[in-house]
Coordinates of C-alpha atoms in Angstrom, one line a residue:
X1 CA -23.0 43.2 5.2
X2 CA -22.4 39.9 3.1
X3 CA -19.4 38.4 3.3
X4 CA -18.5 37.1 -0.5
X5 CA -15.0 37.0 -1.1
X6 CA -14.2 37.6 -4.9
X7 CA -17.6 36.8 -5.4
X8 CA -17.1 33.6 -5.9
X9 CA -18.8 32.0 -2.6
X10 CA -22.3 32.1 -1.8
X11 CA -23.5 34.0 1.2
X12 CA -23.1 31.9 4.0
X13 CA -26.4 33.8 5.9
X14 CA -29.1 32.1 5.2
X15 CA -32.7 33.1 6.5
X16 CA -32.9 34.2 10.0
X17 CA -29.5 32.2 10.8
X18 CA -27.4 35.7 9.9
X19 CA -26.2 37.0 12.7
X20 CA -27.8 40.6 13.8
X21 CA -24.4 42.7 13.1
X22 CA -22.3 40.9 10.0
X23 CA -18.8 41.0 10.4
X24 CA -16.9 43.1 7.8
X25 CA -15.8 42.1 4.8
X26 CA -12.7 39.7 5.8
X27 CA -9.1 40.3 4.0
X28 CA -8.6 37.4 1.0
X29 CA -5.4 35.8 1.0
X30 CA -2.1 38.0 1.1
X31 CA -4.2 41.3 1.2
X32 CA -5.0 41.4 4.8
X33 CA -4.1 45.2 5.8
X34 CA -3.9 45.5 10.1
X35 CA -6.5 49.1 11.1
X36 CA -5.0 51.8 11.2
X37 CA -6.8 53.2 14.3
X38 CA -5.7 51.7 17.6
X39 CA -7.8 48.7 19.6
X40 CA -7.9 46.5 22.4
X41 CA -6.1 43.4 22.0
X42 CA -8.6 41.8 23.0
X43 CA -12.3 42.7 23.0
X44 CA -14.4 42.4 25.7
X45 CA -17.5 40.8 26.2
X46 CA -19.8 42.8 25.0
X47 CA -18.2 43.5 21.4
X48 CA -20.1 39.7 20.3
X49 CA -23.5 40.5 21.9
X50 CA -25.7 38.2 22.7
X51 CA -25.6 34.8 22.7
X52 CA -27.9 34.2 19.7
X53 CA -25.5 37.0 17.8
X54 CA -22.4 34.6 19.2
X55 CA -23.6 31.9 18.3
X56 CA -24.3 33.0 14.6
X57 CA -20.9 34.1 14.4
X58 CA -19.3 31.2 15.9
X59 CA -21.4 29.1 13.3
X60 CA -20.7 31.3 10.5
X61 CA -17.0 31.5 10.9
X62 CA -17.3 26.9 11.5
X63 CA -19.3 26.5 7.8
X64 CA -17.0 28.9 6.3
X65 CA -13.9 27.7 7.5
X66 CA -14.8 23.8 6.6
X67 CA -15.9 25.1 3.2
X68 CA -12.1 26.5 2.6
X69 CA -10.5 23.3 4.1
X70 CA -12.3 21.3 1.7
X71 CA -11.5 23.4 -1.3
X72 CA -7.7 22.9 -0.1
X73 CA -8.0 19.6 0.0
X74 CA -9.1 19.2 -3.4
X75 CA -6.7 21.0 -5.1
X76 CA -3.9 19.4 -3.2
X77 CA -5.4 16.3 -4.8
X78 CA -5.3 17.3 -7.9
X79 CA -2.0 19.0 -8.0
X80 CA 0.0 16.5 -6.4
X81 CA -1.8 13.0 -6.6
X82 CA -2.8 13.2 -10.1
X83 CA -6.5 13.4 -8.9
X84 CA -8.8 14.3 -12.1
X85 CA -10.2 17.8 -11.7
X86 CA -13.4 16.7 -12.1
X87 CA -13.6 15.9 -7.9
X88 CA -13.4 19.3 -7.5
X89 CA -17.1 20.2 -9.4
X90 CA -17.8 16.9 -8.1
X91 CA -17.6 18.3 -4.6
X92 CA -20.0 20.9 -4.7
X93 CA -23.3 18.7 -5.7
X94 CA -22.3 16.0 -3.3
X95 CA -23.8 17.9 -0.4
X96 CA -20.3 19.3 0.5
X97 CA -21.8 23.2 0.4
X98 CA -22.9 23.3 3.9
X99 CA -24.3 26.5 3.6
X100 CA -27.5 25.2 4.6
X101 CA -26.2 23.5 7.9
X102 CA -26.1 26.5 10.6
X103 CA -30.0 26.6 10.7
X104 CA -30.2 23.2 11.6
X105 CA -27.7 24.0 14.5
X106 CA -29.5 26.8 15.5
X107 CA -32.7 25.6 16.8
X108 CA -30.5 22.7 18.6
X109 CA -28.3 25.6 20.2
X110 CA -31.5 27.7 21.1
X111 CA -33.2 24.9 22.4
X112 CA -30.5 23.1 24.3
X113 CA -27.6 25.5 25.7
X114 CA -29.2 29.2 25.8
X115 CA -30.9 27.7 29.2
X116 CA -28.1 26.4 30.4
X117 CA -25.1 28.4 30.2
X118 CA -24.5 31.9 31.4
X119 CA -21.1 31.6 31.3
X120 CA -19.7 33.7 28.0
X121 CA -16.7 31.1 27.6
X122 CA -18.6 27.7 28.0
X123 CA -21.4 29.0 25.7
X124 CA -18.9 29.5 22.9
X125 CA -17.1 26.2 24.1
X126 CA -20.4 24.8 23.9
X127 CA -21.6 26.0 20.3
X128 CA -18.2 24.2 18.8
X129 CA -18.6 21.1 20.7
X130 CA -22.7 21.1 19.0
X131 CA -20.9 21.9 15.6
X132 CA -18.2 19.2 15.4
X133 CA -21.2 16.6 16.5
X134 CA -23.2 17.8 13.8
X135 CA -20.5 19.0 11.5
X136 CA -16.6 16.5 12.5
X137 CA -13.5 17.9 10.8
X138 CA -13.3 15.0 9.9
X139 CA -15.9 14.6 7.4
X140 CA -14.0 17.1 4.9
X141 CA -12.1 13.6 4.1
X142 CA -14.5 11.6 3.9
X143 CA -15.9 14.4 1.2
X144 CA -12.8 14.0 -0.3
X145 CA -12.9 10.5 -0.9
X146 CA -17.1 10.5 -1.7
X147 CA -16.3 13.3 -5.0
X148 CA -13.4 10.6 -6.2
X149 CA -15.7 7.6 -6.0
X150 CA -18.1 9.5 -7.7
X151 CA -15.5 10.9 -10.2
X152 CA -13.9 7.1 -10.9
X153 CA -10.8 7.5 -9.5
X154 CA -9.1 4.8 -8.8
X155 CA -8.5 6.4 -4.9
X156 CA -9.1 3.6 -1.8
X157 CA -9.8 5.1 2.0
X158 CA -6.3 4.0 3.2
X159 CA -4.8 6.3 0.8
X160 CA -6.6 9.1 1.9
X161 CA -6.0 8.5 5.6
X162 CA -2.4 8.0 4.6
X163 CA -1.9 11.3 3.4
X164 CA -3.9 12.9 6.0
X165 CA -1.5 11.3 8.8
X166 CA 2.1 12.2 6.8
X167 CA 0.8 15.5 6.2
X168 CA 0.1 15.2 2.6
X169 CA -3.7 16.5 2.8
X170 CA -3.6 19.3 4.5
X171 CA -5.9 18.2 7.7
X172 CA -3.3 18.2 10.5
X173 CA -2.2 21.7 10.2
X174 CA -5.1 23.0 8.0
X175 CA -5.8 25.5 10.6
X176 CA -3.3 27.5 10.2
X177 CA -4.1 28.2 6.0
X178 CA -7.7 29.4 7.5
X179 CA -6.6 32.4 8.6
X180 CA -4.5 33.5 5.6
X181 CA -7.6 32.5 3.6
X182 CA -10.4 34.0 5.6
X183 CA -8.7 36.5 7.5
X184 CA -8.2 36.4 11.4
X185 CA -10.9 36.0 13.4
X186 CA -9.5 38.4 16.6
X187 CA -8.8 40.9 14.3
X188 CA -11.8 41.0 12.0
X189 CA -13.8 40.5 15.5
X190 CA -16.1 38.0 13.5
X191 CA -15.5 35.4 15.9
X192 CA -14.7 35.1 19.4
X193 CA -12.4 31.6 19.1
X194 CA -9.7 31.4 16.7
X195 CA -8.4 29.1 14.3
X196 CA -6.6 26.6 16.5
X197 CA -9.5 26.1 18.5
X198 CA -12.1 25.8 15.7
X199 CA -9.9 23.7 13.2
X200 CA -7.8 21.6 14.7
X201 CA -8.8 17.7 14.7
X202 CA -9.0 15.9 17.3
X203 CA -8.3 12.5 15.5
X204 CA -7.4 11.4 12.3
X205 CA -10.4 8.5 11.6
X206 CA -9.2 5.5 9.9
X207 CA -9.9 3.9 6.4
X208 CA -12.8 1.8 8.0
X209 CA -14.5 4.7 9.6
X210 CA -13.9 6.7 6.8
X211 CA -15.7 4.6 4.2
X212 CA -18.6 4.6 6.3
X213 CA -18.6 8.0 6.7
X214 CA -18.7 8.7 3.2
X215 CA -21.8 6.7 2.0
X216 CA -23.5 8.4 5.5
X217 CA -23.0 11.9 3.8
X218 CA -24.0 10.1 0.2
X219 CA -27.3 9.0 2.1
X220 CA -28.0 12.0 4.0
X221 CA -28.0 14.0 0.6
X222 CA -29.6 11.5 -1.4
X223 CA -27.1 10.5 -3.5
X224 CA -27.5 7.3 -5.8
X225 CA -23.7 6.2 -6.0
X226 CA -22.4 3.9 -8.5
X227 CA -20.2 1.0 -7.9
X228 CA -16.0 1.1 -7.3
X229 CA -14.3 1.9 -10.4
X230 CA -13.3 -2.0 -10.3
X231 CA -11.4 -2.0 -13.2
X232 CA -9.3 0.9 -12.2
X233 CA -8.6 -0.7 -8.7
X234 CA -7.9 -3.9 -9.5
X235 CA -5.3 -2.6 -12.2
X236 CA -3.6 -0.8 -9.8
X237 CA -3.5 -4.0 -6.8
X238 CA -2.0 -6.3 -10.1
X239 CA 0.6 -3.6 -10.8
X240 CA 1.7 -3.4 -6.7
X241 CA 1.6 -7.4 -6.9
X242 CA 3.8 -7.0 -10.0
X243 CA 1.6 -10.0 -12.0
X244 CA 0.1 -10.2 -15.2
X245 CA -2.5 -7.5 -16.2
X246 CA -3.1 -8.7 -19.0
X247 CA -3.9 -12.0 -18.5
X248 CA -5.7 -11.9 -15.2
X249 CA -7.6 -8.5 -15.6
X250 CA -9.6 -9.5 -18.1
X251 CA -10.8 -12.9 -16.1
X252 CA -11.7 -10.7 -12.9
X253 CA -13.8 -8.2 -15.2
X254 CA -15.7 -11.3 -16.2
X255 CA -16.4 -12.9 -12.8
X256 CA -17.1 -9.3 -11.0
X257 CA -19.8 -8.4 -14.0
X258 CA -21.7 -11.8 -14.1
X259 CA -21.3 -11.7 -10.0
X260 CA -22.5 -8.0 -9.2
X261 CA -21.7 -8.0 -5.5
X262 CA -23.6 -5.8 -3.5
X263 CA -20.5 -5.2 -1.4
X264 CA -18.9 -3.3 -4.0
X265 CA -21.4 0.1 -3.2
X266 CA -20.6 2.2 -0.4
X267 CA -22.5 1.5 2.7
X268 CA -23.1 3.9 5.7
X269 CA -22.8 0.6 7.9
X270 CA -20.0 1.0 10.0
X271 CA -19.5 -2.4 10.4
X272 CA -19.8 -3.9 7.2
X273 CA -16.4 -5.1 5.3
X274 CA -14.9 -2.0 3.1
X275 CA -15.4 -2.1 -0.7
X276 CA -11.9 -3.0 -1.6
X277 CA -11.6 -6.2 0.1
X278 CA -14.1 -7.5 -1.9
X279 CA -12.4 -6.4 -5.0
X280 CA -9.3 -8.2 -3.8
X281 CA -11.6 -11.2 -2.9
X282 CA -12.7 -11.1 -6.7
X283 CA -8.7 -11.0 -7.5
X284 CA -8.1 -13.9 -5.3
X285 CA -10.8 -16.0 -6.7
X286 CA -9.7 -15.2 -10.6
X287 CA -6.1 -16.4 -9.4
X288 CA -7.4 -19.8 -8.2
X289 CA -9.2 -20.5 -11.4
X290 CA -6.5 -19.3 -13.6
X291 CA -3.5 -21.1 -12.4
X292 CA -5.3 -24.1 -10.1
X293 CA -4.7 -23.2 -6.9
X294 CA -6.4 -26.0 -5.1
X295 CA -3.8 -27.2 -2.2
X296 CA -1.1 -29.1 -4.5
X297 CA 1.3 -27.9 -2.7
X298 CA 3.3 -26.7 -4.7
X299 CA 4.6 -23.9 -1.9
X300 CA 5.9 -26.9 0.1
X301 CA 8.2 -27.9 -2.7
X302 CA 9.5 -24.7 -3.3
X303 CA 10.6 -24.3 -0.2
X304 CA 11.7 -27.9 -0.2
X305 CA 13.7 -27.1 -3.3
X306 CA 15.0 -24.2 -1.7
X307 CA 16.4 -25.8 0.9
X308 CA 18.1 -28.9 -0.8
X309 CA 19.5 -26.3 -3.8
X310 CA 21.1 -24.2 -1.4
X311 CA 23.4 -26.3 0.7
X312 CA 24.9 -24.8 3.3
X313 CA 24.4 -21.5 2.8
X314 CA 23.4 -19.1 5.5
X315 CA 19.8 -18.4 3.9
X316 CA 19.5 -22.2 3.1
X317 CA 15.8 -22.6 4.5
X318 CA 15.0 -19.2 2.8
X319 CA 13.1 -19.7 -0.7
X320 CA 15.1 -18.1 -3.7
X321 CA 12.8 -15.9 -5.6
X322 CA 13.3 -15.8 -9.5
X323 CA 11.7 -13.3 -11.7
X324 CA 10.8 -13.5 -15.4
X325 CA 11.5 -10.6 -17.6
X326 CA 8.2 -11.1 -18.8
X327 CA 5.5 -11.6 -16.4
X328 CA 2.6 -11.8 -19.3
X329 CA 5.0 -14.8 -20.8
X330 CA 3.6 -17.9 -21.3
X331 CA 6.0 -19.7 -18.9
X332 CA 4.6 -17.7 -15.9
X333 CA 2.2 -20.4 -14.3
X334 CA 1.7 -21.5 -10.4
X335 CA 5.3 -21.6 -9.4
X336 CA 5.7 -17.6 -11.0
X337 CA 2.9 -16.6 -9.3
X338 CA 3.8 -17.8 -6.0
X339 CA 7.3 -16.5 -6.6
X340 CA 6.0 -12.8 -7.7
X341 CA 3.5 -12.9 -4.7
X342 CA 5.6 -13.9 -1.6
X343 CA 8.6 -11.2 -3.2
X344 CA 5.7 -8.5 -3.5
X345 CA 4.8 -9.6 -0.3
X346 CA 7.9 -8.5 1.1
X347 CA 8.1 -5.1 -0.7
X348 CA 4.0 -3.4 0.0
X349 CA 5.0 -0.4 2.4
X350 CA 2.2 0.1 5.0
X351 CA 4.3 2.1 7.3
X352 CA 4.4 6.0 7.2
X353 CA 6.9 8.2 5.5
X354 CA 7.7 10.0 8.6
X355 CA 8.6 6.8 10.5
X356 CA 11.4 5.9 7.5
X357 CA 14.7 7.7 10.1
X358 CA 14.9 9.9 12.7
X359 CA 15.4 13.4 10.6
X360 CA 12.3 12.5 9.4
X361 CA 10.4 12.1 12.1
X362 CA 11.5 15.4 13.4
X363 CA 11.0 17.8 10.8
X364 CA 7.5 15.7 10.2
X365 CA 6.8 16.9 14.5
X366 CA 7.7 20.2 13.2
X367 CA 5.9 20.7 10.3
X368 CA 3.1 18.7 11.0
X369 CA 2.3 18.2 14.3
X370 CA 3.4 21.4 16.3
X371 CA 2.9 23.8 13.7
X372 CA 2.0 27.0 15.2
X373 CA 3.1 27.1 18.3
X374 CA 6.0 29.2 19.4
X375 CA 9.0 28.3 21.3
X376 CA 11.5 31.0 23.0
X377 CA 14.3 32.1 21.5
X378 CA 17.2 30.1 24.0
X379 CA 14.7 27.0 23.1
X380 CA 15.3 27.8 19.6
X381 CA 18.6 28.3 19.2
X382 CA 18.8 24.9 21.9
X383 CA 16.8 23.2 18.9
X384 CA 19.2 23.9 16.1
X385 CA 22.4 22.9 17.9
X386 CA 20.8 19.7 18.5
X387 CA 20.2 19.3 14.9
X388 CA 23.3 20.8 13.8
X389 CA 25.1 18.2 15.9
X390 CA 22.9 15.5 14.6
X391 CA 23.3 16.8 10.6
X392 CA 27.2 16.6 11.1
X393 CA 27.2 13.2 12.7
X394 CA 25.6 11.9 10.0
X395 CA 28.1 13.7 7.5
X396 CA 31.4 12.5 9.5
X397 CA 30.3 8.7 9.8
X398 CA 28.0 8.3 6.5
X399 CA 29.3 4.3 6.7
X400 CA 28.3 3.9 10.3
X401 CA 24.5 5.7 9.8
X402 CA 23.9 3.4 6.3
X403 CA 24.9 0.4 8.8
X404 CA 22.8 1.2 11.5
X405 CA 19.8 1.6 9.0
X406 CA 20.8 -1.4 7.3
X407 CA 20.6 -3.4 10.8
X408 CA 17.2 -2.1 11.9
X409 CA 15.7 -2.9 8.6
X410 CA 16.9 -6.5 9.2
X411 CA 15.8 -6.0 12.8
X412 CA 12.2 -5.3 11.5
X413 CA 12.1 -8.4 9.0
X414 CA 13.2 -10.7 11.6
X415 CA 10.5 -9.4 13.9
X416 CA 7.9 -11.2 12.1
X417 CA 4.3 -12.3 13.2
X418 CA 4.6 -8.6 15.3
X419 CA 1.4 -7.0 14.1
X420 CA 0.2 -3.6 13.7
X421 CA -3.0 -2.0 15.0
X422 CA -4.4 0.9 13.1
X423 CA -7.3 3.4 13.9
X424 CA -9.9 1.5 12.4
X425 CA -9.3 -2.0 14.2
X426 CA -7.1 -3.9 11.5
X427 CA -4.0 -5.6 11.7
X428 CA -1.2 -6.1 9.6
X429 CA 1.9 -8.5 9.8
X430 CA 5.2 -8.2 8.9
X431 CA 6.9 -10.8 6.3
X432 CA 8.0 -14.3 7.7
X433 CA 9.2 -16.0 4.9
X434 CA 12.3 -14.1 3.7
X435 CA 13.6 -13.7 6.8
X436 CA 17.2 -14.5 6.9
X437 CA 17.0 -16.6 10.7
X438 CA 18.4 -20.1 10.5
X439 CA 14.6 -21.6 10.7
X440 CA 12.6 -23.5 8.3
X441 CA 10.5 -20.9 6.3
X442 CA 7.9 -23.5 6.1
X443 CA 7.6 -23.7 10.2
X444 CA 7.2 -20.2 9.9
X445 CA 4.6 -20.2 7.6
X446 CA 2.6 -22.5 9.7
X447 CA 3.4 -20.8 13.0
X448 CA 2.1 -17.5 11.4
X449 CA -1.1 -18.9 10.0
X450 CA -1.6 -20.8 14.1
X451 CA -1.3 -16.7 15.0
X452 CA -3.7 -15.3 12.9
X453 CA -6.4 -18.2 13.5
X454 CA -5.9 -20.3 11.0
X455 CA -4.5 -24.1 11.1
X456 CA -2.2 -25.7 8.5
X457 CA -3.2 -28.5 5.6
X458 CA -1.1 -30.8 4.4
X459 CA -0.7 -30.9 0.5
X460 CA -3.9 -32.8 -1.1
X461 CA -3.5 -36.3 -3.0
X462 CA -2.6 -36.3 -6.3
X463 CA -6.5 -37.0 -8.3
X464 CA -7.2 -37.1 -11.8
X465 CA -9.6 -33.9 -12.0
X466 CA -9.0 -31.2 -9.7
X467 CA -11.9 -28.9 -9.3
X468 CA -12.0 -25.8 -7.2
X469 CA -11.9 -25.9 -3.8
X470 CA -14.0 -24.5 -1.3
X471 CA -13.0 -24.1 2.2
X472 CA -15.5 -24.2 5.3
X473 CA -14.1 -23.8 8.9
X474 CA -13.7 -27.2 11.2
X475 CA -13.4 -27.7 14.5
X476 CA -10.4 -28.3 16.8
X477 CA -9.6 -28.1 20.2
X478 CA -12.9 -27.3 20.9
X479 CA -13.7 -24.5 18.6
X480 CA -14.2 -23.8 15.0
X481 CA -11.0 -22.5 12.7
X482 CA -10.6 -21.2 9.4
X483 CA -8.2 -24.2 7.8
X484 CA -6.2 -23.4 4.4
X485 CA -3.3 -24.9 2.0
X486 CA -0.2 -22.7 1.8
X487 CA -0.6 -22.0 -1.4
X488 CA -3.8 -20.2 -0.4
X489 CA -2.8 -18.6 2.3
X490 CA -0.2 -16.8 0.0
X491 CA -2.7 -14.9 -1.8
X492 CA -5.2 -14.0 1.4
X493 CA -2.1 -13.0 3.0
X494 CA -0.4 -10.4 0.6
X495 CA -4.1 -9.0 -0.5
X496 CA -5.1 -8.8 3.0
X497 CA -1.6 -7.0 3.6
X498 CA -2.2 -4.7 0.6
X499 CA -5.6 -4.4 1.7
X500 CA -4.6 -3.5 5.3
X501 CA -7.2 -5.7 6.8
X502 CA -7.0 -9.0 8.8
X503 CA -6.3 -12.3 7.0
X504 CA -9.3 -13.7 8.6
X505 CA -11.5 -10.9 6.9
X506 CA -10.0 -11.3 3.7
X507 CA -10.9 -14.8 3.8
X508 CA -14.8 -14.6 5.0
X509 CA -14.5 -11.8 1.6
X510 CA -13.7 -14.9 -0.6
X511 CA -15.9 -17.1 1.1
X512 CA -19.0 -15.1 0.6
X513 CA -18.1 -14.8 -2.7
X514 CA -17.6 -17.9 -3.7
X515 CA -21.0 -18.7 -2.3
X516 CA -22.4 -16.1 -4.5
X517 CA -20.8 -17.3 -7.4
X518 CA -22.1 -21.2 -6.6
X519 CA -25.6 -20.0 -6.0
X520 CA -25.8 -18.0 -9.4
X521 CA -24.0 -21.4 -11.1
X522 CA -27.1 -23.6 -9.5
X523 CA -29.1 -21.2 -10.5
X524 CA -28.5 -21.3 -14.2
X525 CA -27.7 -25.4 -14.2
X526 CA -31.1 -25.5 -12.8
X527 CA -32.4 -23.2 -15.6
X528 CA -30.8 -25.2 -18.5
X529 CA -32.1 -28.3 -17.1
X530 CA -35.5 -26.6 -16.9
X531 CA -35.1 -25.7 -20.9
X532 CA -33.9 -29.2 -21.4
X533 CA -36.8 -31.2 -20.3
X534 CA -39.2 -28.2 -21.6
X535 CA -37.7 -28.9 -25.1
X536 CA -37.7 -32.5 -25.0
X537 CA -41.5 -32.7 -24.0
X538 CA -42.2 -30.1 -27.0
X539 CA -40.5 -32.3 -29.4
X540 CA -42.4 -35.6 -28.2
X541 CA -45.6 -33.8 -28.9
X542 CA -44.2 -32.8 -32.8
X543 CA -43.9 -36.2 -33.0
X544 CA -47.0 -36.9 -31.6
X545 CA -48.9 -34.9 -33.6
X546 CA -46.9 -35.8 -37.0
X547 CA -48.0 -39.7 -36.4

């Protein structure tokens, strides 16, 4: 019997993958009705047959259960992250049907466990682990995040992974929608393991991996992918920097179009840098050109004037920030920019939402995390006089709980230079120059680039032209470091931070680029002097041939 739930889903048998005795027609959604004859709680051995017949099941219920928790994923997208339903046709083409997957597992399963295991359990046990190799839970996100770059959405990996974690993609817990959308598996006897065990993820993969994984599925199906919606990402980092769009976006447009870098197409190298730092490397370099950021220092006499302004105040080695009501004004120039960057700096949230207070946290374990599983009633009831007694501690002493949030926020801006390690290897620092300590924020400025491997230059001499500057490593104290002006290191830092990469990648981005961008300008000078001595050769033989 075929399984074809409003008859909107393809069969998922294929060929001689179908299993020999189909499953009946599962419930869809609400309209699950329990038999009305009695059964066994739990069926013995011989209701799945053999192992090919378990297998087939096991595989069927796998590619159909993905296929639903990718469809649920896309619609959360569009209905809460103002996604463009477009990824959701998107999805389909993009090799994200796996109907055509179980075959391929079959011979593998045939081949490989049949021999091996007699065991009922450890055959099933084996079958999943054979299917998440070939088929991760994890690659319904990357899906996710192929169908928006193919749909020019203006989505990066680390929001995708960000969701996923706080629960705001259904991944987590996405098991237990399965079995409200398919039916149970126990008691449509379709499958021998149920949802929990099939569906829930081991891992959440991090922005990094997740990339990668996407342009492996794009060259698997033999997709030719376009480019990042640059224009659409680089908007958005300007307006999360709050600087000028309008003045800036325009310039980067220019230099990413007459640059092309090949960095900027998804790759299925896991080790290559992710698309987005390069768009921020394409930011950073339109920012030096635009306002001359060449190591004047003109950080060092902020801070400077910061210090002397304030007097004795107790944030007198603290830079005060000043805004401009306009930021596409005229007057905004090098000092603005600076200004705008280090206070945006300060303000780009990498944590989680769950991690924001304790009530949080909890009900995020609850929802999230530990969904499913039952507790006793005693532990129950236990569980909501704790939180009871929690709720009306918070409601008697509302003064005291503001305080104690207020001191741990200063807590975690004093902590600077204490970094934090995500899933996919990269770091992220917390802010050091608005810190309210009594030190100089220009010591801690220095002492922060010394921790992330880069050492401190003085302000340059005051010339008459001052063309761009390129950086190359040096070496000191026996090794090679990446050397940079503070006024640089502003921008690698709060692009790297909105990035959620290491400074130091951020900065070989910029690096290769602006060796791109010098080989294309010898390129062309050495075109133009080409035509040059091409034309004047052509107009000495005029001449020679008038006389």
């Amino acid at each position: 019997m075929d399984y074809n739930p409003g008859g909107a889903s393809p069969d998922p048998y294929v060929g001689d993958g179908s299993p020999r005795h189909a499953p009946a027609a599962g419930a869809v959604f609400d309209d699950f009705v329990e038999p009305s004859q009695p059964r066994d709680f739990a069926p013995v051995a011989g209701a799945w047959g053999e192992h090919e017949d378990l297998a087939a099941r096991v595989r069927w219920r796998y590619v159909r259960g993905l296929q639903v928790i990718l469809q649920r994923q896309l619609e959360v997208l569009v209905e809460r992250h103002r996604v463009g339903a477009l990824v959701c046709g998107v999805a389909a083409p993009s090799g994200c049907d796996n109907n055509n997957k179980p075959d391929e597992v079959k011979s593998e399963w045939e081949d490989d466990i049949f021999p091996r295991q007699k065991d009922r359990r450890r055959v099933e046990f084996a079958f999943l682990r054979s299917l998440r190799m070939l088929l991760p839970i994890y690659s319904t996100l990357a899906v996710c995040f192929l169908a928006c770059h193919i749909a020019r959405e203006a989505i990066l990996p680390t929001d995708i992974y960000k969701w996923a974690m706080e629960g705001k993609i259904p991944y987590l817990a996405v098991f237990t929608e399965v079995d409200r959308l398919l039916g149970s598996s126990l008691q449509l006897q379709d499958c021998p393991l149920d949802a929990r065990q099939l569906f829930n993820p081991v891992r959440v993969i991090g922005a990094w991996q997740l990339e990668a994984s996407a342009g492996s599925i794009a060259q698997k199906v033999g997709l030719r992918l376009p480019s990042v919606n640059f224009y659409a990402i680089a908007q958005c980092c300007l307006k999360d920097l709050s600087l000028p769009v309008d003045k800036i976006l325009p310039q980067a447009c220019r230099i990413y179009e007459w640059a092309m870098p090949a960095e900027l197409w998804l790759s299925s190298n896991p080790a290559r840098v992710p698309t987005r730092v390069y768009v921020m490397a394409v930011l950073v370099v339109t920012l030096r050109v635009l306002y001359n950021i060449n190591g004047q220092g003109i950080w060092e006499k902020i801070c400077e004037e910061g210090r002397n302004t304030s007097g004795s105040d107790a944030d007198a080695n603290a830079p005060t920030f000043k805004k401009l009501d306009d930021s596409n004004s005229e007057e905004f120039g090098m000092r603005e920019l600076l200004y705008a960057i280090a206070d945006a700096y300060d303000k780009i949230n990498v944590s989680h939402d769950y991690s924001s207070d304790l009530r949080s946290y909890l009900k995020y374990c609850k929802e999230v995390i530990f969904t499913g599983i039952t507790v006793s009633v005693e532990k129950e009831h236990l569980i909501e006089i704790f939180s009871d007694m929690y709720k009306a501690r918070e409601d008697d002493n509302p003064k005291e709980h503001i305080k104690s949030q207020s001191q741990g926020t200063e807590e975690t801006t004093i902590t600077e230079g204490v970094n934090k390690r995500y899933r996919d290897g990269t770091f992220v620092e917390a802010s050091c120059i608005s810190s309210s300590s009594g030190h100089d924020a220009m010591q801690i400025l220095v002492s922060e680039m010394q921790h992330h491997g880069f050492h401190y230059m003085p302000p340059r001499k005051p010339r008459k032209s001052d063309g761009y500057l390129r950086y190359r490593r040096r070496r000191l104290s026996g090794g090679f470091m990446y050397v940079a002006h503070a006024d640089y290191y502003m921008l690698l830092r709060a692009f790297a931070k909105l990035a959620e990469v290491d400074v130091r990648i951020m900065h070989i981005s910029v690096l290769k680029l602006e060796r791109g961008l010098a080989c294309i300008e010898d390129r062309i000078e050495g075109s133009l002097n080409t035509l040059q001595n091409l034309s004047s050769r052509t107009r000495d033989e005029l001449k020679s041939v008038s006389n």
